[in-house]
XYZ file of C-alpha atoms in Angstrom:
705
model
C -32.832 -16.690 -2.072
C -35.942 -15.036 -2.926
C -37.958 -13.609 -0.160
C -41.123 -15.013 1.107
C -44.290 -13.096 0.739
C -46.226 -12.640 4.040
C -49.266 -15.010 4.284
C -51.547 -14.680 7.221
C -52.316 -17.990 8.980
C -55.728 -18.046 10.837
C -56.378 -20.988 13.053
C -59.489 -22.726 13.585
C -61.438 -20.908 16.485
C -63.271 -22.803 19.249
C -66.954 -23.368 18.913
C -68.117 -20.713 21.322
C -66.191 -17.562 20.960
C -63.207 -16.268 19.259
C -61.137 -15.110 22.361
C -58.398 -12.703 21.595
C -56.018 -10.919 23.849
C -58.374 -7.934 24.216
C -62.249 -8.672 24.137
C -64.303 -5.786 25.192
C -67.671 -6.485 26.489
C -69.519 -4.391 23.829
C -67.788 -6.263 21.002
C -68.264 -10.039 20.492
C -67.646 -12.092 17.335
C -69.458 -15.413 17.342
C -67.982 -17.925 14.820
C -67.320 -21.615 14.435
C -65.500 -21.454 10.976
C -62.450 -20.383 9.425
C -64.504 -18.389 6.692
C -65.675 -16.032 9.157
C -62.070 -15.178 10.248
C -60.920 -14.922 6.695
C -64.056 -12.400 5.741
C -63.090 -10.207 8.636
C -59.506 -9.645 7.272
C -60.942 -9.261 3.672
C -63.311 -6.584 4.609
C -60.656 -4.641 6.732
C -58.165 -4.814 3.833
C -61.090 -3.565 1.321
C -62.044 -0.892 3.762
C -58.452 0.251 4.334
C -56.976 2.831 1.932
C -53.513 1.572 2.621
C -54.131 -2.305 1.947
C -52.242 -2.235 -1.689
C -48.369 -1.975 -0.790
C -46.481 0.306 -3.322
C -43.468 -2.087 -2.697
C -43.183 -5.677 -3.595
C -41.258 -7.346 -0.858
C -40.793 -10.563 -2.867
C -38.532 -8.825 -5.422
C -35.811 -7.727 -2.966
C -32.411 -9.497 -3.357
C -31.212 -11.648 -0.706
C -28.288 -13.197 -2.426
C -25.612 -10.949 -0.946
C -26.899 -11.164 2.775
C -24.639 -13.088 5.311
C -25.111 -16.659 6.185
C -26.604 -15.927 9.472
C -29.629 -14.516 7.658
C -29.922 -17.855 5.791
C -29.191 -20.391 8.399
C -29.552 -21.010 12.169
C -26.775 -21.828 14.532
C -26.730 -24.887 16.963
C -27.802 -22.165 19.731
C -30.542 -20.730 17.629
C -32.023 -24.150 16.976
C -31.850 -25.114 20.453
C -33.545 -21.644 21.298
C -36.274 -22.457 18.574
C -37.027 -25.900 20.156
C -37.376 -23.946 23.504
C -39.935 -21.775 21.832
C -41.845 -24.515 20.351
C -42.121 -26.252 23.664
C -43.105 -23.009 25.446
C -45.751 -22.518 22.832
C -47.197 -25.873 23.613
C -47.398 -25.273 27.324
C -48.880 -21.812 26.656
C -51.736 -23.122 24.309
C -52.524 -25.710 26.798
C -52.596 -23.338 29.680
C -54.351 -20.527 27.804
C -56.346 -22.145 25.077
C -58.440 -19.050 24.412
C -55.519 -16.872 23.803
C -54.205 -15.882 20.367
C -50.968 -17.561 19.130
C -47.842 -15.661 20.231
C -45.551 -13.570 18.004
C -42.408 -15.657 18.751
C -40.521 -16.900 15.730
C -41.561 -15.514 12.498
C -39.833 -15.724 9.164
C -37.208 -13.296 8.165
C -36.482 -12.015 4.639
C -34.767 -15.344 3.623
C -37.741 -17.530 4.857
C -35.900 -18.766 7.995
C -37.406 -18.772 11.388
C -35.832 -16.560 13.736
C -36.598 -15.912 17.459
C -37.805 -12.141 17.861
C -35.191 -11.431 20.647
C -32.399 -12.238 18.358
C -33.807 -9.765 15.479
C -33.273 -6.781 18.161
C -29.693 -5.631 17.143
C -28.595 -3.002 19.847
C -26.583 -0.143 17.824
C -25.719 3.325 18.735
C -25.430 5.509 15.717
C -22.581 8.093 15.816
C -24.949 11.288 15.598
C -25.486 13.350 18.865
C -29.420 13.319 18.517
C -29.394 9.445 18.434
C -28.141 9.354 22.044
C -31.422 10.367 23.309
C -34.940 8.592 22.714
C -36.592 11.606 20.980
C -33.905 11.696 18.453
C -34.316 7.925 17.689
C -37.945 7.939 17.733
C -37.728 11.164 15.496
C -35.390 9.749 13.157
C -37.529 6.114 12.669
C -40.819 7.993 12.148
C -39.462 10.111 9.526
C -36.989 7.675 7.687
C -39.474 4.813 7.147
C -42.611 4.826 5.157
C -45.653 3.150 7.152
C -47.168 -0.008 5.757
C -50.203 -1.487 7.418
C -50.509 -5.077 8.576
C -52.256 -7.269 5.810
C -54.737 -8.368 8.361
C -55.337 -5.934 10.997
C -56.378 -8.497 13.699
C -53.204 -11.020 13.324
C -49.598 -10.383 13.583
C -47.558 -10.653 10.550
C -45.874 -14.020 9.725
C -42.568 -12.473 8.752
C -40.167 -10.110 10.497
C -37.405 -8.667 8.557
C -33.930 -7.564 9.963
C -33.543 -3.878 10.941
C -30.723 -3.664 8.310
C -33.391 -4.655 5.422
C -35.728 -2.118 6.653
C -33.271 0.699 6.920
C -32.268 -0.078 3.351
C -35.689 -0.156 1.760
C -36.983 2.615 4.225
C -40.249 0.880 4.883
C -42.124 -1.463 7.011
C -45.126 -2.381 9.409
C -45.465 -1.533 12.988
C -43.401 -4.500 14.021
C -40.529 -3.208 11.666
C -40.659 0.077 13.196
C -40.804 -1.086 16.781
C -37.918 -3.676 16.330
C -35.600 -0.861 14.631
C -36.609 1.766 17.518
C -35.806 -0.673 20.145
C -32.316 -1.726 18.633
C -31.459 1.929 18.734
C -32.906 2.671 22.030
C -31.072 -0.380 23.806
C -27.867 0.697 22.009
C -28.287 3.932 23.676
C -28.563 2.600 26.980
C -32.225 2.594 27.396
C -34.288 -0.138 29.249
C -36.520 -0.617 26.053
C -38.737 -3.403 24.906
C -40.943 -4.039 21.884
C -44.591 -4.533 22.638
C -47.039 -6.777 20.818
C -50.837 -5.764 21.736
C -53.961 -4.051 20.650
C -54.670 -0.311 19.861
C -57.092 1.755 18.423
C -57.821 2.409 14.742
C -56.275 5.769 14.928
C -53.184 4.466 16.426
C -52.895 1.633 14.038
C -53.432 3.581 11.014
C -51.227 6.622 12.060
C -54.538 8.598 11.694
C -53.732 11.991 13.673
C -56.684 14.086 12.286
C -58.489 13.961 15.725
C -55.366 14.985 17.759
C -54.156 18.333 18.259
C -50.689 19.295 16.913
C -47.930 19.063 19.533
C -46.650 22.417 18.375
C -50.008 23.874 19.433
C -50.394 22.325 22.816
C -49.884 24.607 25.613
C -47.175 23.479 28.315
C -48.614 22.530 31.572
C -49.013 25.175 34.159
C -46.628 24.382 37.092
C -48.273 25.475 40.341
C -46.028 25.895 43.360
C -47.050 23.990 46.402
C -48.085 26.862 48.756
C -49.660 26.330 52.258
C -53.323 27.097 52.319
C -53.821 30.510 54.039
C -57.302 29.435 55.363
C -55.938 26.110 56.821
C -56.253 27.318 60.510
C -59.037 29.742 59.704
C -62.067 29.607 62.171
C -65.070 28.116 60.306
C -68.298 30.129 61.421
C -71.947 28.644 60.965
C -73.370 29.365 57.736
C -75.582 32.491 57.471
C -79.195 32.091 56.866
C -80.421 32.390 53.289
C -82.774 34.839 51.886
C -85.817 33.339 50.257
C -86.013 36.216 47.777
C -82.634 35.600 46.781
C -83.319 31.957 46.145
C -86.302 33.007 44.031
C -84.489 35.350 41.956
C -81.685 32.592 41.523
C -84.569 30.248 40.211
C -85.680 32.959 37.663
C -82.244 33.384 36.365
C -81.865 29.709 35.731
C -85.127 29.405 33.994
C -84.029 32.337 31.595
C -80.623 30.606 31.126
C -82.498 27.236 29.955
C -82.624 28.259 26.184
C -78.980 29.092 26.151
C -78.023 25.697 27.661
C -80.368 23.815 25.176
C -78.507 25.687 22.366
C -75.120 24.503 23.903
C -76.557 20.893 24.016
C -77.344 21.108 20.272
C -73.860 22.299 19.566
C -72.349 19.612 21.764
C -74.491 17.073 19.579
C -73.017 18.604 16.590
C -69.568 17.961 17.624
C -70.414 14.541 18.444
C -71.691 13.919 15.009
C -68.389 15.125 13.640
C -66.571 12.568 15.581
C -65.594 9.430 13.605
C -68.038 6.423 14.024
C -67.212 3.478 16.256
C -64.706 1.115 14.904
C -66.342 -2.486 14.408
C -62.943 -3.997 15.236
C -62.136 -1.931 18.161
C -60.053 -3.926 20.666
C -58.949 -6.436 17.963
C -56.687 -4.484 15.897
C -53.069 -5.699 16.210
C -50.087 -3.082 16.824
C -46.573 -3.024 18.050
C -45.079 -0.223 19.893
C -41.973 0.260 22.291
C -42.021 0.282 26.127
C -39.321 2.268 27.968
C -38.894 1.442 31.655
C -37.840 3.820 34.388
C -34.292 3.502 35.779
C -31.784 3.547 33.251
C -30.696 6.817 31.508
C -32.278 8.456 34.402
C -35.689 7.931 33.075
C -38.132 9.033 35.832
C -41.218 7.312 34.677
C -42.215 4.425 32.333
C -43.790 5.311 29.171
C -44.857 4.092 25.584
C -43.384 5.394 22.332
C -45.609 4.939 19.172
C -43.095 4.255 16.581
C -45.254 5.753 13.709
C -45.173 9.120 15.065
C -42.404 9.154 17.659
C -44.396 10.722 20.082
C -44.358 9.484 23.789
C -47.496 8.155 25.824
C -48.331 7.517 29.407
C -48.929 3.726 29.992
C -52.603 4.634 31.146
C -53.252 6.195 27.605
C -56.626 4.870 26.342
C -55.287 4.386 22.827
C -53.329 1.271 24.050
C -55.926 -1.427 24.619
C -53.958 -4.356 25.775
C -50.745 -6.298 25.694
C -49.653 -9.923 24.445
C -46.074 -9.906 25.137
C -42.846 -7.924 25.197
C -39.279 -8.593 24.245
C -35.746 -7.169 23.855
C -32.594 -8.669 22.986
C -32.227 -10.575 26.401
C -35.410 -12.444 26.822
C -39.216 -12.651 25.984
C -42.155 -11.927 28.428
C -45.830 -12.781 28.190
C -48.568 -10.777 29.916
C -50.573 -13.148 32.038
C -52.822 -10.492 33.342
C -56.292 -9.713 32.123
C -56.521 -6.481 29.880
C -60.128 -6.233 29.406
C -60.100 -2.651 30.919
C -57.021 -1.517 28.780
C -53.501 -0.914 29.919
C -54.063 1.501 32.675
C -54.943 -1.286 35.281
C -52.887 -1.322 38.422
C -49.932 0.571 39.602
C -46.837 0.238 39.653
C -45.731 -1.276 36.526
C -44.362 -4.786 37.353
C -46.773 -5.906 39.695
C -49.664 -4.551 37.516
C -48.745 -6.460 34.392
C -47.372 -9.476 36.223
C -44.345 -9.904 33.976
C -42.906 -13.604 34.222
C -39.826 -15.049 32.489
C -41.164 -16.838 29.341
C -38.935 -19.649 30.395
C -40.253 -19.984 33.843
C -43.698 -20.556 32.471
C -42.528 -23.843 30.906
C -43.914 -25.579 34.226
C -47.646 -25.288 34.407
C -47.943 -25.752 38.070
C -46.309 -26.617 41.405
C -46.631 -30.403 41.006
C -44.043 -31.078 38.606
C -42.484 -34.646 37.469
C -38.743 -34.922 37.225
C -38.688 -34.379 33.506
C -40.441 -31.038 33.498
C -38.202 -29.728 36.429
C -34.974 -30.533 34.403
C -36.529 -28.725 31.442
C -37.166 -25.606 33.641
C -33.625 -25.832 34.685
C -32.218 -25.932 31.176
C -34.907 -23.053 30.174
C -34.082 -20.749 32.978
C -30.121 -21.423 32.482
C -30.265 -20.886 28.643
C -28.587 -17.960 27.487
C -29.742 -16.031 24.725
C -27.843 -16.186 21.577
C -26.459 -12.987 19.925
C -28.369 -11.343 17.241
C -28.195 -12.619 13.623
C -28.662 -9.118 12.280
C -25.659 -7.086 11.160
C -24.680 -3.923 12.769
C -27.305 -1.139 11.514
C -25.541 1.663 9.338
C -26.811 4.880 8.497
C -24.764 7.132 6.474
C -24.381 10.900 7.136
C -26.242 11.580 3.809
C -29.141 9.359 4.666
C -29.316 10.797 8.257
C -29.461 14.393 7.037
C -32.102 13.522 4.444
C -34.379 11.225 6.463
C -37.574 11.653 4.404
C -37.879 9.237 1.588
C -40.508 11.110 -0.344
C -38.791 14.504 -0.053
C -41.118 15.771 2.568
C -43.460 14.414 5.278
C -47.063 15.785 5.598
C -48.945 15.233 8.677
C -52.751 16.096 9.127
C -53.991 17.022 12.540
C -57.224 18.459 13.776
C -57.361 21.690 11.882
C -53.871 21.856 11.198
C -51.305 20.491 8.658
C -47.627 19.933 9.206
C -44.956 19.670 6.648
C -41.447 18.663 7.098
C -38.339 18.925 4.803
C -34.761 17.886 5.234
C -32.125 20.702 5.645
C -30.981 22.428 2.543
C -33.979 20.812 0.613
C -35.413 24.223 0.026
C -33.496 27.289 -1.254
C -34.874 29.594 1.389
C -33.728 27.056 4.266
C -37.198 26.064 5.298
C -37.529 22.803 7.209
C -41.018 22.780 8.506
C -44.212 24.631 8.074
C -47.525 24.447 10.174
C -50.775 25.724 8.987
C -53.800 26.363 11.296
C -57.313 26.200 9.808
C -60.529 27.507 11.103
C -62.486 24.227 10.245
C -61.783 20.611 10.142
C -61.970 20.450 6.454
C -58.762 22.466 6.382
C -60.074 25.180 3.616
C -59.978 28.508 5.562
C -56.310 29.447 6.851
C -55.879 31.158 10.088
C -52.093 31.195 10.706
C -49.214 29.782 8.963
C -45.810 29.456 10.968
C -42.621 28.386 9.018
C -39.355 27.166 10.515
C -35.888 27.670 9.040
C -32.383 26.355 9.471
C -28.786 27.372 8.325
C -29.643 30.892 6.968
C -27.063 33.393 7.095
C -29.693 36.093 8.044
C -30.193 33.962 11.095
C -33.847 33.821 10.427
C -35.248 30.740 12.199
C -39.086 31.141 12.317
C -41.939 33.193 10.743
C -45.517 33.706 11.777
C -47.987 34.788 9.268
C -51.633 35.806 10.845
C -54.099 35.826 7.894
C -56.630 37.506 10.089
C -54.534 40.456 11.231
C -52.251 40.243 7.933
C -49.299 40.481 10.429
C -45.887 39.012 9.563
C -43.375 38.142 12.519
C -39.796 37.080 11.734
C -37.767 35.667 14.622
C -34.055 35.903 14.530
C -31.272 33.944 16.394
C -28.492 36.026 18.197
C -25.615 37.403 16.213
C -27.631 39.288 13.395
C -25.625 42.418 12.260
C -28.370 44.819 13.288
C -28.967 42.644 16.578
C -32.464 41.840 15.592
C -34.473 39.719 17.776
C -37.966 39.870 16.175
C -39.715 41.982 13.336
C -43.345 42.430 13.046
C -44.896 43.964 9.841
C -47.486 43.922 7.139
C -44.951 45.086 4.286
C -41.457 45.943 4.077
C -42.256 49.257 2.778
C -41.493 52.193 5.148
C -44.155 53.911 7.315
C -46.498 50.843 7.139
C -46.251 49.813 10.589
C -43.115 48.041 12.100
C -42.528 46.547 15.446
C -38.795 45.590 15.758
C -37.220 43.821 18.901
C -33.464 43.905 19.602
C -31.140 41.760 21.838
C -30.809 44.728 24.354
C -27.855 43.273 26.159
C -25.658 43.296 23.088
C -26.604 47.119 22.559
C -24.902 49.888 24.222
C -28.123 52.146 24.405
C -30.198 49.213 25.997
C -32.987 49.489 23.254
C -34.986 46.226 23.185
C -38.108 47.230 21.342
C -39.148 49.929 18.738
C -42.790 50.223 17.271
C -43.310 52.854 14.533
C -46.012 53.960 12.267
C -46.571 56.763 9.901
C -47.352 59.279 12.605
C -45.348 58.143 15.704
C -42.466 55.990 17.164
C -42.252 54.406 20.538
C -38.893 52.975 21.992
C -38.442 50.842 25.106
C -35.239 50.566 26.912
C -33.846 48.200 29.692
C -31.068 48.331 32.019
C -29.782 51.886 31.314
C -27.695 54.020 33.630
C -29.912 57.062 33.192
C -32.974 54.859 34.117
C -34.688 55.828 30.616
C -37.173 53.222 29.904
C -39.501 54.483 27.229
C -39.502 57.273 24.564
C -42.166 58.519 22.446
C -41.760 60.493 19.270
C -44.664 62.083 17.420
C -44.169 63.089 13.821
C -46.112 65.799 11.821
C -47.143 65.793 8.105
C -44.665 66.708 5.537
C -44.311 69.954 3.863
C -43.837 70.123 0.066
C -40.875 72.383 0.299
C -38.962 70.585 3.000
C -38.011 67.523 0.969
C -34.599 67.457 -0.500
C -34.199 65.027 -3.282
C -30.919 63.093 -3.414
C -30.068 63.858 0.478
C -30.531 61.825 3.550
C -33.158 64.243 4.621
C -35.476 63.318 1.553
C -37.606 61.156 3.638
C -37.277 62.909 7.033
C -40.719 63.522 8.837
C -41.063 66.532 10.858
C -40.715 65.924 14.763
C -43.522 67.532 16.402
C -43.087 66.359 20.056
C -40.866 63.824 22.213
C -41.599 62.285 25.348
C -39.102 60.544 27.595
C -39.760 58.348 30.714
C -37.545 57.709 33.667
C -37.674 55.085 36.379
C -37.242 56.261 40.045
C -33.634 56.982 41.104
C -33.469 56.229 44.990
C -30.335 57.979 45.228
C -31.914 61.430 44.399
C -34.756 63.378 46.179
C -38.056 63.021 44.325
C -38.376 66.800 43.491
C -34.846 66.540 41.623
C -35.437 63.100 40.057
C -37.029 63.569 36.473
C -39.906 61.396 35.497
C -41.090 62.668 32.331
C -39.291 65.006 29.828
C -41.185 66.563 27.160
C -39.780 68.069 24.100
C -42.201 70.419 22.186
C -40.225 71.077 19.089
C -43.048 73.540 17.290
C -43.420 75.745 20.576
C -39.567 75.437 21.347
C -40.424 74.166 24.810
C -38.889 71.698 27.020
C -41.116 70.340 30.091
C -39.905 68.306 33.021
C -42.128 66.404 35.396
C -40.385 65.061 38.546
C -41.368 62.122 40.599
C -43.766 62.211 43.558
C -42.955 61.376 47.164
C -44.998 58.975 49.036
C -47.560 61.275 50.397
C -47.555 63.773 47.314
C -50.402 64.126 45.114
C -49.232 66.902 42.586
C -45.807 66.245 40.839
C -43.206 69.304 40.561
C -42.969 70.609 36.896
C -40.436 73.112 35.146
C -40.799 74.600 31.874
C -38.156 75.853 29.749
C -39.048 78.277 26.744
C -36.868 79.736 23.983
C -38.903 82.577 23.002
C -37.625 85.824 21.636
C -39.917 89.067 22.216
C -42.498 87.549 24.059
C -43.371 88.040 27.642
C -43.258 85.334 30.136
C -46.201 83.197 31.174
C -46.891 81.836 34.511
C -44.656 79.228 35.323
C -42.109 79.714 32.453
C -38.432 80.108 32.627
C -36.680 81.536 29.569
C -33.583 80.004 28.424
C -30.473 81.977 28.980
C -26.857 81.676 29.993
C -27.872 81.953 33.778
C -30.613 79.515 33.900
C -29.606 76.977 31.242
C -26.510 75.966 33.296
C -28.575 74.323 35.656
C -30.225 71.978 33.124
C -28.466 71.769 29.685
C -27.681 74.172 26.949
C -30.299 74.821 23.987
C -27.597 73.683 21.496
C -27.604 70.289 23.144
C -31.430 70.164 22.611
C -30.856 70.793 18.829
C -28.339 67.958 18.805
C -30.831 65.722 20.337
C -32.947 66.530 17.452
C -30.589 65.386 15.138
C -30.069 62.077 17.025
C -33.824 61.448 16.751
C -33.884 61.978 13.054
C -30.885 59.581 12.772
C -33.075 56.974 14.692
C -35.961 57.295 12.184
C -33.264 56.851 9.365
C -32.062 53.670 11.166
C -35.414 52.195 10.797
C -35.333 52.800 6.879
C -31.906 51.164 7.112
C -33.233 48.200 8.901
C -36.036 47.705 6.321
C -33.544 48.152 3.421
C -31.244 45.471 4.984
C -34.340 43.011 5.465
C -35.551 43.664 1.835
C -32.002 42.858 0.648
C -31.724 39.668 2.809
C -35.050 38.277 1.548
C -34.260 39.042 -2.262
C -30.894 37.318 -1.764
C -31.430 34.442 0.583
C -28.262 32.500 1.287
C -27.677 29.387 3.486
C -24.664 28.733 5.737
C -23.121 25.097 5.410
C -22.604 23.774 8.774
C -19.190 21.986 9.493
C -21.170 19.186 10.864
C -22.989 18.569 7.696
C -20.566 16.330 5.758
C -22.801 15.874 2.805
C -23.256 19.499 2.054
C -19.430 20.219 2.719
C -18.639 17.425 0.281
C -21.162 18.912 -2.277
C -19.738 22.137 -1.719
C -16.098 21.084 -2.167
C -17.120 19.267 -5.439
C -18.819 22.411 -6.758
C -15.548 24.543 -5.816
C -13.456 21.799 -7.510
C -15.583 22.033 -10.640
C -15.382 25.906 -10.524
C -11.711 25.771 -10.343
C -11.489 23.215 -13.216
C -13.663 25.271 -15.272
C -11.482 28.562 -14.517
C -8.364 26.455 -15.141
C -9.724 25.278 -18.663
C -10.796 28.794 -19.604
C -7.296 30.063 -18.611
C -5.717 27.288 -20.777
C -8.248 28.178 -23.718
C -7.223 31.848 -23.576
C -3.432 31.048 -23.583
C -3.879 28.610 -26.564
C -5.811 31.566 -28.345
C -3.240 33.982 -27.546
C -0.334 31.681 -28.862
C -2.427 30.989 -32.001
C -2.760 34.639 -32.835
C 1.022 35.422 -32.109
C 1.864 32.318 -34.451
C -0.444 33.646 -37.215
C 0.949 37.130 -36.828
C 4.561 35.494 -37.060
C 3.675 33.672 -40.212
């Protein structure tokens, strides 16, 4: 059976005012003819850039769908009769309200109650057990199609299985699919039919801040006010001179305030103009009530973006009805001030059982009371929709167009599926300086499944700095690497996972003239080391050896934390190696009331008189500290440290030149693809080996002949 196209039916409005669910005081449409409502839809469609759909829903094949899609069971027919009776009662009680979205047509042209279209399903993927994973999957997997008429709900609602198959739909299709997944995961979720802003309905996020750029809220500890019981003294007399000076300062500051006001006016000009249909645009989203799955607070989910919103968000302007797989509710409260009226949730919305509303008042006749009993005891039939199925390949590649691009305020976000890019990039965020997104300030890239364990890269176009972030497990124990170029001596800062290192090194910063190292949790309490390099001499370089790029060390400074087990005058705070002067200088910690620290200088000088405060190194006085040969060994260690930085740069350059991706054992699609490629490789090798044997036998046969 061919699917029917959606046709928007607009009823004859009353003579005075077209009364919708949300009617704002600042917006009023007066009309008494059908032509005016049709004109509104036409103007909205012509002004919308999305009104032409890329997909023809009338061309879908419905011949292979189950019989439940094409016919109604006895219980479903009874349910539709109850729904029609309820609509009559509803239109009688609320003549100014718009018709409810209660039993639209499905893809086979059959009327189905909206609650039976919800098909609770739990997909066999870990992320789909949580609301954030379900919302992210739906927003990424489907292509958004706007409503044909933005002020009326659609006349049809297709099954979630058809929506998943063709990967596109409107806000009602998004909401029903997301609600089916959330109910299957155990959440108390509902589909919502209401009204929202233009940006929410058209998935326009150009005025919003990217979630990646939002700062987490500061958590303030509830501390007792120290001035709570402080005595309050009478206010001191004020000086008239100070008041005059303050007035002069305010007068001088007036020009700057006027400039700020002008800037604010410019910002207001940049804001979008007011929507002429504000409060009339129909939208569908998902409501998640608190309680089940330990949800602490009720919230909304916008199915287009997958983001959660507070129930007091100003983007949601009103609610007509909500439903899930169990029942259907109508909002009987006035929402002229939006969805943020009242607290808590249930009293605010005055949710009532739809079947309980079959009786208009307390005085009821016998026939209406019987209908109420039948309606209240009626059990909702099972869903006519088949179980929702998403293959592992579809789940791992959720973007139907290869990637997804989202435009924010001064930012652009791009998303790819895993293994879509050869470098493993799955997301890129570009931050701009202007709203037109012409001047780039910063670029952040996220990676997955890289063998070098790189997961994020930050590129600052203002400072030209590049920062690579690594997951634990890198062969060099890298945590972060900041640089402008992978060439040596161009400025590098490397952070390590210090708990996995023996020496406790967590950060190393190097330039062409110096290198600084930072340590943590060392037994000798060393926390910082600073090495100063000198200029290379022409005759000291030895080509073809490890010392070809060695820089001469001029000075080494080491800093130590205080050791409480030692006296302060025996606990070294700073140790300086002056290589050129052959001097070692020790500076000790201070006691509590000391001002000048103790210092000891060890000098290795031959044929020179002692200076004041110097101690010549000899067998007698070096036993107390260390032998000079140990100092020479330390210099060799420091040279090896500088060579290790060259090794890090060489490894990183090789990793960037030969990027390899690791196939996860949980990625069934990629694993099957690799097995197939390995099988093809073995078959090629086997055929090559067989061809080689045939050639050998041919040559041996020819020699024999």
